DNA sequence: AATTATTGCAACCGCGGTGCC
DNA sequence: GGGCACCGCGGTTGCAATAAT
């Protein structure tokens, strides 16, 4: 037995709202302040609409101080940074942008911002196809969701775009060397799979490259987070980047090497790998050392 | 000018989470 | 503790407007 429908579908009106319907809904909410039961509301005010539809109409269009369109550069940066960090959690992203609704941001991302940052759908679907299979030495291939790949692709793309992390510095302030030490020590200490010995190895390794290392603080979010990091050679020509995703009890780690092409102004991915965090965070630093030696 | 393709956005749908009985 | 009803969210759809042919 399935769940009962929230309303009698054959009796409710669908499609665009008329000004009269909007007025009825607004009047009721202005009079009563809040709605305790959206399902009962349409019947109360004589609307032939589903309660969910009423709620959506109010939240997305009728409630005061809603902004539509005209997203600023700063808003673009915030949306982009948060998308990289938390993915398509539109309600959380909307909470950081006063006057914007999750629906509006979602539409804006899907129809414009994604294209602006990642190129045409043809371009980024091609890149997604290249990234969608991560084979590693243990044969534990892992298919990533398009959303996760889009986030990785975006993070890589940002390097060669006019939109850079630097533009979002308020959200992603680079850590000082001291902060890096603290963050890494804390991160490793919190990871049950990395013992004290590994800690003492990993931290000095990082410190050795501290001058060339950029770790970005992720914005505070209610659940899940992502840490982005980059280790570069002195000239910023080659390096290793990594993304650690933390979503509840699940943690994943991806990293890849890149070679910067001054001619095209873009970065060429040399290799990539994916592993659970417990495989060893130090792998990133070993790969970086190997890359450095190969120069 | 007519037709077709694309874009942008409002609205709907279905599912998971939560609270109440 | 289980079942039910509702809320809230993210994904998807439908359609009008606009652009391209």
XYZ file of C-alpha atoms (C1' of nucleotides) in Angstrom:
337
model
C 0.000 0.000 0.000
C 1.505 3.293 -1.042
C 1.254 6.579 0.712
C -2.027 8.405 0.333
C -1.807 11.425 -1.950
C -1.471 14.753 -0.163
C -4.573 16.039 -1.956
C -7.280 14.837 -4.286
C -5.453 15.316 -7.550
C -8.504 15.423 -9.785
C -9.933 18.337 -7.802
C -6.876 20.594 -7.656
C -5.822 23.186 -10.175
C -2.357 22.956 -11.654
C -0.172 25.332 -13.599
C 0.505 29.043 -13.259
C -1.065 30.982 -10.417
C -3.534 33.775 -11.151
C -3.280 37.174 -9.397
C -6.541 36.345 -7.571
C -5.090 33.146 -6.156
C -1.937 34.971 -5.106
C -4.024 37.607 -3.368
C -6.057 35.043 -1.421
C -2.904 33.333 -0.223
C -1.120 36.568 0.698
C -4.146 37.937 2.544
C -4.462 34.828 4.674
C -0.811 34.789 5.656
C -0.716 38.530 6.365
C -3.736 38.095 8.595
C -2.543 35.007 10.459
C 1.229 35.442 10.323
C 2.098 31.807 9.814
C 0.589 28.657 8.380
C 0.358 25.752 10.778
C -1.059 23.295 8.271
C -0.400 23.803 4.576
C -2.528 20.830 3.562
C -5.626 22.312 5.180
C -4.943 25.856 3.973
C -6.354 25.765 0.417
C -9.700 24.434 1.657
C -9.817 27.150 4.345
C -9.341 30.005 1.896
C -11.233 28.518 -1.013
C -8.314 27.730 -3.262
C -8.463 24.706 -5.549
C -4.771 24.069 -5.053
C -2.655 21.412 -3.406
C -1.237 22.476 -0.034
C 2.273 21.822 -1.231
C 1.677 24.057 -4.210
C 0.492 26.858 -1.867
C 3.578 26.514 0.296
C 5.867 26.602 -2.718
C 4.127 29.638 -4.164
C 4.477 31.515 -0.887
C 8.086 30.568 -0.238
C 9.335 31.167 -3.752
C 7.319 34.158 -4.939
C 4.905 35.767 -2.548
C 6.783 36.153 0.688
C 8.353 39.599 1.238
C 11.901 40.564 0.203
C 12.264 37.926 -2.482
C 14.732 38.862 -5.201
C 14.449 37.498 -8.735
C 17.213 37.410 -11.329
C 20.080 39.880 -11.491
C 22.595 37.737 -9.637
C 25.710 39.705 -8.751
C 29.299 38.561 -9.234
C 29.593 38.163 -5.474
C 26.508 35.940 -5.389
C 27.969 33.880 -8.251
C 31.140 33.398 -6.210
C 29.239 32.335 -3.132
C 27.069 29.886 -5.041
C 30.090 28.442 -6.784
C 32.156 28.081 -3.626
C 29.336 26.452 -1.735
C 28.513 24.134 -4.626
C 32.114 22.912 -4.619
C 31.939 22.450 -0.896
C 28.537 20.891 -0.323
C 27.120 20.066 -3.734
C 23.496 20.583 -4.667
C 22.236 21.438 -1.176
C 20.286 24.365 -2.544
C 18.464 25.203 0.642
C 21.760 25.588 2.520
C 23.192 27.710 -0.280
C 20.035 29.823 -0.334
C 20.390 30.413 3.401
C 23.656 32.250 2.692
C 22.019 34.546 0.142
C 19.324 36.759 1.669
C 16.296 37.155 -0.560
C 17.183 34.198 -2.761
C 15.230 30.958 -2.816
C 16.588 27.474 -3.273
C 14.513 27.061 -6.413
C 15.840 30.273 -7.911
C 19.447 29.338 -7.180
C 18.945 25.829 -8.505
C 17.487 27.176 -11.760
C 20.191 29.792 -12.033
C 22.909 27.190 -11.529
C 21.445 24.676 -13.968
C 20.662 27.132 -16.736
C 23.415 29.744 -16.565
C 26.115 29.588 -13.933
C 27.181 26.032 -14.726
C 27.630 26.949 -18.383
C 29.433 30.136 -17.485
C 31.945 28.292 -15.313
C 32.249 24.899 -16.987
C 31.557 25.774 -20.610
C 28.826 24.401 -22.815
C 26.989 21.215 -21.817
C 28.888 19.413 -24.606
C 32.231 20.518 -23.187
C 31.586 19.590 -19.608
C 29.797 16.315 -20.347
C 32.913 15.292 -22.263
C 35.046 16.138 -19.250
C 32.644 14.329 -16.942
C 32.918 11.203 -19.118
C 36.691 11.315 -18.792
C 36.448 11.620 -15.039
C 33.621 9.198 -14.395
C 35.791 6.140 -13.989
C 38.471 6.122 -11.352
C 40.576 2.979 -11.500
C 43.181 2.459 -8.812
C 45.902 -0.100 -8.192
C 43.659 -2.211 -5.971
C 40.984 -2.503 -8.644
C 38.373 -0.830 -6.501
C 36.977 1.282 -9.272
C 34.582 3.867 -8.040
C 32.018 5.625 -10.127
C 31.363 9.121 -8.893
C 28.038 10.814 -9.147
C 27.770 13.466 -11.823
C 27.280 16.042 -9.118
C 30.525 15.098 -7.392
C 32.398 15.038 -10.683
C 30.930 18.381 -11.616
C 32.289 19.736 -8.359
C 35.752 18.342 -9.072
C 35.604 19.562 -12.649
C 34.570 22.993 -11.452
C 37.355 23.113 -8.919
C 39.882 22.286 -11.658
C 38.263 24.639 -14.121
C 38.494 27.531 -11.732
C 42.259 27.549 -12.078
C 42.066 28.441 -15.738
C 39.071 30.717 -15.522
C 38.772 34.392 -14.733
C 36.824 33.243 -11.723
C 39.388 32.141 -9.169
C 39.574 31.143 -5.578
C 41.096 34.531 -4.984
C 37.804 36.093 -5.973
C 36.111 34.102 -3.249
C 38.719 34.854 -0.642
C 36.158 35.804 1.965
C 34.737 32.303 1.765
C 37.954 30.447 1.144
C 40.701 32.275 3.008
C 44.084 30.627 2.502
C 45.401 29.169 5.721
C 48.594 30.360 7.270
C 51.400 27.850 7.742
C 50.453 27.628 11.417
C 46.821 26.960 10.543
C 47.872 24.285 8.076
C 49.824 22.550 10.835
C 46.882 22.715 13.190
C 44.395 21.615 10.557
C 46.512 18.695 9.428
C 47.357 17.546 12.922
C 43.729 17.781 13.961
C 42.524 16.048 10.838
C 44.915 13.164 11.253
C 44.292 12.917 14.963
C 40.569 12.678 14.294
C 41.026 9.960 11.737
C 40.838 6.622 13.502
C 42.650 4.903 10.676
C 45.804 6.968 10.911
C 47.897 6.236 13.934
C 50.252 8.514 15.809
C 53.279 7.383 13.840
C 51.645 8.375 10.570
C 50.815 11.737 12.061
C 54.395 12.447 12.916
C 55.452 11.519 9.392
C 52.748 13.387 7.562
C 53.018 16.675 9.358
C 56.733 17.284 8.754
C 56.223 16.220 5.121
C 53.614 18.898 4.751
C 55.690 21.463 6.566
C 58.504 20.778 4.122
C 56.307 22.067 1.362
C 54.420 24.593 3.430
C 55.676 27.518 1.393
C 54.077 26.054 -1.719
C 51.021 24.552 -0.114
C 47.587 26.099 -0.257
C 44.845 24.656 1.855
C 41.448 26.263 1.701
C 39.134 26.443 4.648
C 35.709 25.223 3.652
C 32.707 27.357 4.526
C 30.795 26.305 7.597
C 27.944 24.084 6.605
C 25.365 22.201 8.596
C 26.380 18.773 7.384
C 29.227 17.482 5.292
C 32.183 19.443 4.082
C 34.973 19.342 1.581
C 38.588 20.252 1.978
C 40.501 21.381 -1.061
C 44.260 21.392 -1.165
C 47.045 22.061 -3.598
C 50.766 21.366 -3.563
C 52.745 23.158 -6.233
C 56.270 23.287 -7.472
C 58.035 26.621 -6.954
C 56.842 28.113 -10.240
C 53.300 26.870 -9.887
C 53.810 24.925 -13.128
C 53.097 21.455 -11.824
C 51.423 20.183 -8.776
C 49.057 17.865 -7.011
C 45.574 18.813 -5.987
C 43.319 16.924 -3.676
C 39.753 16.969 -2.476
C 38.615 15.297 0.699
C 34.875 14.919 0.988
C 33.340 14.430 4.388
C 29.683 13.530 4.349
C 28.464 12.220 7.668
C 30.300 8.992 8.373
C 31.533 8.709 4.791
C 34.847 10.142 3.726
C 36.422 10.024 0.302
C 39.695 11.320 -1.033
C 40.587 12.135 -4.630
C 43.774 13.599 -5.955
C 45.357 14.279 -9.298
C 48.531 15.726 -10.750
C 48.460 18.555 -13.224
C 50.798 20.326 -15.567
C 50.175 23.982 -16.301
C 50.371 24.931 -19.965
C 51.389 28.576 -20.245
C 50.440 28.670 -23.926
C 46.812 27.758 -23.441
C 46.634 29.114 -19.935
C 45.087 25.839 -18.836
C 46.033 22.876 -16.714
C 46.511 19.400 -18.146
C 45.639 16.550 -15.856
C 48.525 14.079 -15.729
C 47.009 11.343 -13.613
C 44.377 10.899 -10.967
C 43.428 8.522 -8.219
C 40.652 7.966 -5.762
C 40.853 6.260 -2.410
C 39.115 6.065 0.883
C 40.784 8.325 3.408
C 41.994 5.410 5.469
C 44.191 4.226 2.592
C 46.669 6.924 3.673
C 46.581 10.636 3.262
C 50.323 10.584 2.906
C 49.918 9.154 -0.606
C 49.223 12.653 -1.828
C 52.514 13.913 -0.492
C 54.431 10.922 -1.833
C 52.933 11.522 -5.260
C 53.915 15.140 -5.019
C 57.463 14.202 -4.116
C 57.631 11.873 -7.117
C 56.244 14.552 -9.358
C 58.783 17.040 -8.062
C 61.623 14.595 -8.701
C 60.437 14.019 -12.252
C 60.844 17.685 -13.124
C 6.991 35.076 -42.263
C 6.906 30.394 -40.797
C 8.995 26.731 -38.560
C 12.148 24.585 -35.459
C 15.441 24.611 -31.713
C 16.950 26.426 -27.497
C 16.603 28.719 -23.162
C 14.806 30.088 -18.751
C 11.905 29.486 -15.167
C 7.641 28.251 -12.583
C 5.619 24.464 -10.870
C 5.128 19.598 -9.940
C 6.581 15.021 -8.193
C 8.447 11.770 -5.222
C 11.123 10.654 -1.397
C 13.294 11.035 3.208
C 12.949 13.049 7.694
C 10.325 14.288 11.644
C 6.837 14.665 14.970
C 2.512 13.261 16.755
C -0.895 9.931 18.191
C 7.566 1.211 18.857
C 4.821 1.533 14.738
C 2.014 3.895 11.616
C 0.473 7.960 9.741
C 0.445 12.757 8.150
C 2.895 16.552 7.057
C 7.050 19.236 5.863
C 10.944 20.258 3.222
C 14.123 19.205 -0.197
C 16.205 18.030 -4.709
C 15.262 16.405 -9.248
C 12.410 16.770 -13.175
C 8.893 18.427 -16.275
C 6.105 21.584 -19.006
C 5.616 25.578 -21.339
C 6.217 30.352 -22.836
C 9.575 33.377 -24.735
C 13.316 33.993 -27.638
C 16.753 32.871 -31.121
C 18.161 30.598 -35.164
C 17.278 28.780 -39.643
